[in-house]
Amino acid sequence: DGGITQSPKYLFRKEGQNVTLSCEQNLNHDAMYWYRQDPGQGLRLIYYSQIVNDFQKGDIAEGYSVSREKKESFPLTVTSAQKNPTAFYLCASSSGPASGRAVDTQYFGPGTRLTVL
Amino acid sequence: AQKVTQAQTEISVVEKEDVTLDCVYETRDTTYYLFWYKQPPSGELVFLIRRNSFDEQNEISGRYSWNFQKSTSSFNFTITASQVVDSAVYFCALSEDDYKLSFGAGTTVTVRA
């Protein structure tokens, strides 16, 4: 089955530690995205990548880093510089530039709930 | 500035009632796309519908229907004959001339048996 997987579903870390969240897709999508969701709020874009080896900052990139070495994978690292990292993190993907369309539908993974103790 | 406003924070209905979710958006672009997503308690966002700014035809899909009105910058969503399984958070989102989505704050729908 094609889809987006995120692991782990729940993650606990001590304050000051870096942590990496995994996102893998087998939809052959070019574009991938990371969003953060806080209680009672909509999603906010952290980083996005339209193609391998390229990525762009979103609206709240401070304290986060990403890499895009493979088309299928877009890991997100939450660094110790992120002041309030406890949140629900969602990864998404879309066809991207290869589709020829200006905007594509984004499909989401199941999310990772990060709690910093 | 908030690009997507969902004024209703929570809506609670009894099963079989209809429920309408409001979405008002703001953009200066003539070409844009609007989306509705559903987030059940499991957390994953489920895509429901996408409309582009040139297509104002209203759409019905089963118990779901959408009313897109450019004149009022609204893209409202109605669930007819609601069921308990419809309980979720519903998000309206806007995409302009790039690949980014701007989400509203969401409306929590609770359907009671």
CSV table of N, CA and C in Angstrom, one decimal, chain B:
chain,number,residue,atom,x,y,z
B,1,ALA,N,-0.9,38.2,9.0
B,1,ALA,CA,-2.3,38.2,8.9
B,1,ALA,C,-2.9,36.8,8.7
B,2,GLN,N,-4.0,36.6,9.4
B,2,GLN,CA,-4.6,35.3,9.2
B,2,GLN,C,-5.2,35.2,7.8
B,3,LYS,N,-4.9,34.1,7.1
B,3,LYS,CA,-5.4,34.0,5.8
B,3,LYS,C,-6.7,33.2,5.7
B,4,VAL,N,-6.8,32.3,6.7
B,4,VAL,CA,-8.0,31.4,6.8
B,4,VAL,C,-8.6,31.5,8.2
B,5,THR,N,-9.8,31.8,8.2
B,5,THR,CA,-10.5,32.0,9.5
B,5,THR,C,-11.7,31.0,9.6
B,6,GLN,N,-11.6,30.2,10.7
B,6,GLN,CA,-12.7,29.3,11.0
B,6,GLN,C,-13.2,29.8,12.3
B,7,ALA,N,-14.3,30.5,12.3
B,7,ALA,CA,-14.8,31.2,13.4
B,7,ALA,C,-15.4,30.3,14.5
B,8,GLN,N,-15.9,29.1,14.1
B,8,GLN,CA,-16.4,28.2,15.0
B,8,GLN,C,-15.3,27.3,15.6
B,9,THR,N,-15.2,27.4,16.9
B,9,THR,CA,-14.2,26.6,17.6
B,9,THR,C,-14.7,25.2,17.8
B,10,GLU,N,-15.9,25.1,18.3
B,10,GLU,CA,-16.5,23.8,18.6
B,10,GLU,C,-18.0,23.8,18.2
B,11,ILE,N,-18.4,22.6,17.6
B,11,ILE,CA,-19.8,22.4,17.3
B,11,ILE,C,-20.2,21.1,17.9
B,12,SER,N,-21.3,21.0,18.6
B,12,SER,CA,-21.8,19.8,19.1
B,12,SER,C,-23.2,19.5,18.6
B,13,VAL,N,-23.5,18.4,18.0
B,13,VAL,CA,-24.8,18.1,17.5
B,13,VAL,C,-25.2,16.7,17.9
B,14,VAL,N,-26.5,16.4,17.8
B,14,VAL,CA,-27.0,15.0,18.0
B,14,VAL,C,-27.0,14.3,16.6
B,15,GLU,N,-26.7,13.0,16.7
B,15,GLU,CA,-26.7,12.2,15.5
B,15,GLU,C,-27.9,12.5,14.6
B,16,LYS,N,-27.7,12.6,13.3
B,16,LYS,CA,-28.7,12.8,12.2
B,16,LYS,C,-28.9,14.3,12.0
B,17,GLU,N,-28.4,15.1,12.8
B,17,GLU,CA,-28.5,16.6,12.6
B,17,GLU,C,-27.5,17.0,11.5
B,18,ASP,N,-27.8,18.0,10.8
B,18,ASP,CA,-26.9,18.6,9.8
B,18,ASP,C,-26.0,19.5,10.5
B,19,VAL,N,-24.7,19.6,10.0
B,19,VAL,CA,-23.8,20.6,10.6
B,19,VAL,C,-23.0,21.3,9.5
B,20,THR,N,-22.9,22.6,9.6
B,20,THR,CA,-22.2,23.4,8.6
B,20,THR,C,-21.0,24.1,9.2
B,21,LEU,N,-19.9,23.9,8.6
B,21,LEU,CA,-18.7,24.5,9.1
B,21,LEU,C,-18.3,25.7,8.2
B,22,ASP,N,-18.0,26.8,8.8
B,22,ASP,CA,-17.7,28.0,8.1
B,22,ASP,C,-16.2,28.2,7.8
B,23,CYS,N,-15.9,28.7,6.7
B,23,CYS,CA,-14.5,29.0,6.4
B,23,CYS,C,-14.4,30.3,5.5
B,24,VAL,N,-13.7,31.3,6.0
B,24,VAL,CA,-13.5,32.5,5.3
B,24,VAL,C,-12.0,32.7,5.0
B,25,TYR,N,-11.7,33.0,3.8
B,25,TYR,CA,-10.3,33.1,3.5
B,25,TYR,C,-9.9,34.5,2.9
B,26,GLU,N,-8.7,34.8,2.9
B,26,GLU,CA,-8.2,36.1,2.5
B,26,GLU,C,-7.0,35.9,1.5
B,27,THR,N,-7.1,36.5,0.3
B,27,THR,CA,-6.0,36.4,-0.6
B,27,THR,C,-6.2,37.5,-1.7
B,28,ARG,N,-5.0,37.9,-2.2
B,28,ARG,CA,-5.0,38.9,-3.3
B,28,ARG,C,-4.8,38.3,-4.6
B,29,ASP,N,-4.5,37.0,-4.6
B,29,ASP,CA,-4.3,36.3,-5.8
B,29,ASP,C,-5.6,35.9,-6.6
B,30,THR,N,-5.6,35.9,-7.9
B,30,THR,CA,-6.7,35.5,-8.6
B,30,THR,C,-6.8,33.9,-8.8
B,31,THR,N,-5.6,33.3,-8.7
B,31,THR,CA,-5.6,31.8,-8.8
B,31,THR,C,-5.2,31.3,-7.4
B,32,TYR,N,-6.0,30.5,-6.8
B,32,TYR,CA,-5.7,29.9,-5.5
B,32,TYR,C,-6.5,28.6,-5.4
B,33,TYR,N,-6.2,27.9,-4.4
B,33,TYR,CA,-6.8,26.6,-4.1
B,33,TYR,C,-7.3,26.5,-2.7
B,34,LEU,N,-8.4,25.9,-2.5
B,34,LEU,CA,-9.0,25.7,-1.2
B,34,LEU,C,-9.1,24.2,-0.9
B,35,PHE,N,-8.9,23.9,0.4
B,35,PHE,CA,-9.0,22.5,0.8
B,35,PHE,C,-9.8,22.3,2.1
B,36,TRP,N,-10.3,21.2,2.3
B,36,TRP,CA,-10.8,20.7,3.6
B,36,TRP,C,-10.2,19.4,3.9
B,37,TYR,N,-9.7,19.4,5.2
B,37,TYR,CA,-9.1,18.1,5.8
B,37,TYR,C,-9.9,17.8,7.0
B,38,LYS,N,-9.9,16.5,7.3
B,38,LYS,CA,-10.5,16.0,8.5
B,38,LYS,C,-9.5,15.3,9.4
B,39,GLN,N,-9.4,15.6,10.7
B,39,GLN,CA,-8.5,15.0,11.6
B,39,GLN,C,-9.2,14.3,12.7
B,40,PRO,N,-9.4,13.0,12.5
B,40,PRO,CA,-10.0,12.2,13.6
B,40,PRO,C,-9.1,12.1,14.8
B,41,PRO,N,-9.6,11.5,15.9
B,41,PRO,CA,-8.8,11.4,17.1
B,41,PRO,C,-7.5,10.7,16.9
B,42,SER,N,-7.3,9.9,15.9
B,42,SER,CA,-6.0,9.2,15.7
B,42,SER,C,-4.9,10.2,15.3
B,43,GLY,N,-5.3,11.4,14.8
B,43,GLY,CA,-4.3,12.4,14.5
B,43,GLY,C,-4.0,12.7,13.0
B,44,GLU,N,-4.2,11.7,12.2
B,44,GLU,CA,-3.8,11.8,10.8
B,44,GLU,C,-4.8,12.7,10.1
B,45,LEU,N,-4.3,13.6,9.3
B,45,LEU,CA,-5.1,14.5,8.5
B,45,LEU,C,-5.6,13.7,7.2
B,46,VAL,N,-6.9,13.7,7.0
B,46,VAL,CA,-7.5,13.1,5.8
B,46,VAL,C,-8.0,14.1,4.9
B,47,PHE,N,-7.5,14.0,3.6
B,47,PHE,CA,-7.9,15.0,2.6
B,47,PHE,C,-9.4,14.7,2.2
B,48,LEU,N,-10.2,15.8,2.2
B,48,LEU,CA,-11.6,15.6,1.8
B,48,LEU,C,-11.9,16.2,0.4
B,49,ILE,N,-11.5,17.4,0.2
B,49,ILE,CA,-11.8,18.1,-1.1
B,49,ILE,C,-10.8,19.2,-1.4
B,50,ARG,N,-10.7,19.5,-2.7
B,50,ARG,CA,-9.9,20.6,-3.2
B,50,ARG,C,-10.7,21.3,-4.3
B,51,ARG,N,-10.6,22.6,-4.2
B,51,ARG,CA,-11.3,23.4,-5.2
B,51,ARG,C,-10.3,24.5,-5.7
B,52,ASN,N,-10.3,24.8,-7.0
B,52,ASN,CA,-9.6,26.0,-7.5
B,52,ASN,C,-10.5,27.2,-7.6
B,53,SER,N,-9.9,28.4,-7.7
B,53,SER,CA,-10.6,29.6,-7.6
B,53,SER,C,-11.5,29.8,-8.9
B,54,PHE,N,-11.2,29.1,-9.9
B,54,PHE,CA,-12.0,29.3,-11.1
B,54,PHE,C,-13.2,28.4,-11.2
B,55,ASP,N,-13.4,27.5,-10.2
B,55,ASP,CA,-14.5,26.5,-10.2
B,55,ASP,C,-15.4,26.8,-9.0
B,56,GLU,N,-16.5,27.5,-9.2
B,56,GLU,CA,-17.4,27.8,-8.1
B,56,GLU,C,-18.5,26.9,-8.1
B,57,GLN,N,-18.5,25.8,-8.8
B,57,GLN,CA,-19.6,24.8,-8.7
B,57,GLN,C,-19.6,24.2,-7.3
B,58,ASN,N,-20.7,24.2,-6.7
B,58,ASN,CA,-20.8,23.5,-5.5
B,58,ASN,C,-20.8,22.0,-5.7
B,59,GLU,N,-20.4,21.3,-4.7
B,59,GLU,CA,-20.2,19.9,-4.9
B,59,GLU,C,-20.8,19.1,-3.8
B,60,ILE,N,-21.4,17.9,-4.1
B,60,ILE,CA,-21.9,17.0,-3.1
B,60,ILE,C,-21.2,15.7,-3.3
B,61,SER,N,-20.8,15.1,-2.2
B,61,SER,CA,-20.2,13.8,-2.2
B,61,SER,C,-20.7,13.0,-1.0
B,62,GLY,N,-21.7,12.2,-1.3
B,62,GLY,CA,-22.3,11.4,-0.2
B,62,GLY,C,-23.0,12.4,0.7
B,63,ARG,N,-22.6,12.3,2.0
B,63,ARG,CA,-23.3,13.2,3.0
B,63,ARG,C,-22.5,14.5,3.1
B,64,TYR,N,-21.5,14.7,2.4
B,64,TYR,CA,-20.7,15.9,2.4
B,64,TYR,C,-21.1,16.9,1.3
B,65,SER,N,-21.1,18.1,1.5
B,65,SER,CA,-21.3,19.1,0.4
B,65,SER,C,-20.5,20.4,0.8
B,66,TRP,N,-20.1,21.1,-0.3
B,66,TRP,CA,-19.3,22.3,-0.1
B,66,TRP,C,-19.9,23.4,-0.9
B,67,ASN,N,-19.9,24.6,-0.3
B,67,ASN,CA,-20.4,25.8,-0.9
B,67,ASN,C,-19.3,26.8,-1.0
B,68,PHE,N,-18.9,27.0,-2.3
B,68,PHE,CA,-17.8,28.0,-2.5
B,68,PHE,C,-18.3,29.3,-3.1
B,69,GLN,N,-18.1,30.4,-2.4
B,69,GLN,CA,-18.6,31.7,-2.9
B,69,GLN,C,-17.5,32.7,-2.9
B,70,LYS,N,-17.0,33.0,-4.1
B,70,LYS,CA,-15.9,34.0,-4.2
B,70,LYS,C,-16.3,35.4,-3.8
B,71,SER,N,-17.6,35.7,-4.0
B,71,SER,CA,-18.1,37.1,-3.6
B,71,SER,C,-17.9,37.3,-2.1
B,72,THR,N,-18.0,36.3,-1.3
B,72,THR,CA,-17.9,36.5,0.1
B,72,THR,C,-16.6,35.8,0.7
B,73,SER,N,-15.8,35.3,-0.2
B,73,SER,CA,-14.5,34.6,0.2
B,73,SER,C,-14.8,33.5,1.2
B,74,SER,N,-15.8,32.7,0.9
B,74,SER,CA,-16.1,31.7,1.8
B,74,SER,C,-16.1,30.3,1.1
B,75,PHE,N,-15.8,29.3,1.9
B,75,PHE,CA,-15.8,27.9,1.4
B,75,PHE,C,-16.3,27.0,2.5
B,76,ASN,N,-17.6,27.0,2.6
B,76,ASN,CA,-18.3,26.3,3.7
B,76,ASN,C,-18.5,24.8,3.4
B,77,PHE,N,-18.6,24.1,4.5
B,77,PHE,CA,-18.7,22.6,4.4
B,77,PHE,C,-19.8,22.1,5.2
B,78,THR,N,-20.7,21.3,4.7
B,78,THR,CA,-21.9,20.8,5.4
B,78,THR,C,-21.8,19.2,5.4
B,79,ILE,N,-22.1,18.7,6.6
B,79,ILE,CA,-22.3,17.3,6.8
B,79,ILE,C,-23.8,17.1,7.0
B,80,THR,N,-24.4,16.3,6.2
B,80,THR,CA,-25.8,16.0,6.3
B,80,THR,C,-26.0,14.7,7.0
B,81,ALA,N,-27.0,14.7,7.9
B,81,ALA,CA,-27.3,13.5,8.7
B,81,ALA,C,-26.1,13.0,9.4
B,82,SER,N,-25.5,13.8,10.3
B,82,SER,CA,-24.3,13.5,10.9
B,82,SER,C,-24.3,12.1,11.6
B,83,GLN,N,-23.1,11.5,11.7
B,83,GLN,CA,-23.0,10.3,12.4
B,83,GLN,C,-21.8,10.4,13.4
B,84,VAL,N,-21.8,9.5,14.4
B,84,VAL,CA,-20.8,9.6,15.4
B,84,VAL,C,-19.4,9.6,14.8
B,85,VAL,N,-19.2,8.8,13.7
B,85,VAL,CA,-17.9,8.7,13.1
B,85,VAL,C,-17.4,10.0,12.4
B,86,ASP,N,-18.3,11.0,12.3
B,86,ASP,CA,-18.0,12.3,11.8
B,86,ASP,C,-17.3,13.1,12.9
B,87,SER,N,-17.3,12.7,14.1
B,87,SER,CA,-16.6,13.5,15.2
B,87,SER,C,-15.1,13.6,14.9
B,88,ALA,N,-14.6,14.8,14.7
B,88,ALA,CA,-13.3,15.1,14.4
B,88,ALA,C,-13.0,16.6,14.4
B,89,VAL,N,-11.8,16.9,14.1
B,89,VAL,CA,-11.5,18.3,13.9
B,89,VAL,C,-11.4,18.6,12.4
B,90,TYR,N,-12.0,19.6,11.9
B,90,TYR,CA,-12.0,19.8,10.5
B,90,TYR,C,-11.3,21.1,10.2
B,91,PHE,N,-10.4,21.0,9.2
B,91,PHE,CA,-9.5,22.2,8.9
B,91,PHE,C,-9.8,22.6,7.4
B,92,CYS,N,-9.9,23.9,7.3
B,92,CYS,CA,-9.9,24.6,6.0
B,92,CYS,C,-8.5,25.1,5.7
B,93,ALA,N,-8.1,25.0,4.4
B,93,ALA,CA,-6.7,25.5,4.1
B,93,ALA,C,-6.7,26.2,2.8
B,94,LEU,N,-5.8,27.1,2.6
B,94,LEU,CA,-5.7,27.9,1.4
B,94,LEU,C,-4.3,27.7,0.8
B,95,SER,N,-4.1,27.6,-0.5
B,95,SER,CA,-2.8,27.6,-1.1
B,95,SER,C,-2.9,28.6,-2.3
B,96,GLU,N,-1.9,29.4,-2.3
B,96,GLU,CA,-1.8,30.5,-3.3
B,96,GLU,C,-0.9,30.1,-4.5
B,97,ASP,N,0.1,30.8,-4.8
B,97,ASP,CA,0.9,30.5,-6.0
B,97,ASP,C,2.2,29.7,-5.6
B,98,ASP,N,2.2,29.0,-4.5
B,98,ASP,CA,3.3,28.1,-4.2
B,98,ASP,C,2.8,26.8,-3.6
B,99,TYR,N,3.7,26.1,-3.0
B,99,TYR,CA,3.3,24.8,-2.5
B,99,TYR,C,2.9,24.8,-1.0
B,100,LYS,N,2.8,26.0,-0.5
B,100,LYS,CA,2.5,26.0,1.0
B,100,LYS,C,1.0,26.1,1.2
B,101,LEU,N,0.6,25.5,2.3
B,101,LEU,CA,-0.8,25.5,2.8
B,101,LEU,C,-0.9,26.4,4.0
B,102,SER,N,-1.9,27.3,4.0
B,102,SER,CA,-2.2,28.1,5.2
B,102,SER,C,-3.5,27.5,5.8
B,103,PHE,N,-3.4,27.0,7.0
B,103,PHE,CA,-4.5,26.4,7.7
B,103,PHE,C,-5.3,27.3,8.6
B,104,GLY,N,-6.6,27.1,8.7
B,104,GLY,CA,-7.3,27.7,9.7
B,104,GLY,C,-7.1,27.0,11.0
B,105,ALA,N,-7.7,27.5,12.1
B,105,ALA,CA,-7.4,26.9,13.4
B,105,ALA,C,-8.2,25.7,13.7
B,106,GLY,N,-9.1,25.4,12.8
B,106,GLY,CA,-9.9,24.1,12.9
B,106,GLY,C,-11.2,24.3,13.7
B,107,THR,N,-12.2,23.4,13.4
B,107,THR,CA,-13.4,23.4,14.1
B,107,THR,C,-13.6,21.9,14.6
B,108,THR,N,-13.8,21.8,15.9
B,108,THR,CA,-14.0,20.5,16.5
B,108,THR,C,-15.5,20.1,16.4
B,109,VAL,N,-15.8,19.1,15.8
B,109,VAL,CA,-17.2,18.6,15.7
B,109,VAL,C,-17.4,17.4,16.5
B,110,THR,N,-18.4,17.5,17.4
B,110,THR,CA,-18.7,16.3,18.3
B,110,THR,C,-20.1,15.9,17.9
B,111,VAL,N,-20.3,14.7,17.5
B,111,VAL,CA,-21.6,14.1,17.2
B,111,VAL,C,-22.0,13.1,18.3
B,112,ARG,N,-23.1,13.4,19.0
B,112,ARG,CA,-23.5,12.6,20.1
B,112,ARG,C,-24.6,11.6,19.6
B,113,ALA,N,-24.5,10.4,20.1
B,113,ALA,CA,-25.5,9.4,19.8
B,113,ALA,C,-26.8,9.6,20.4
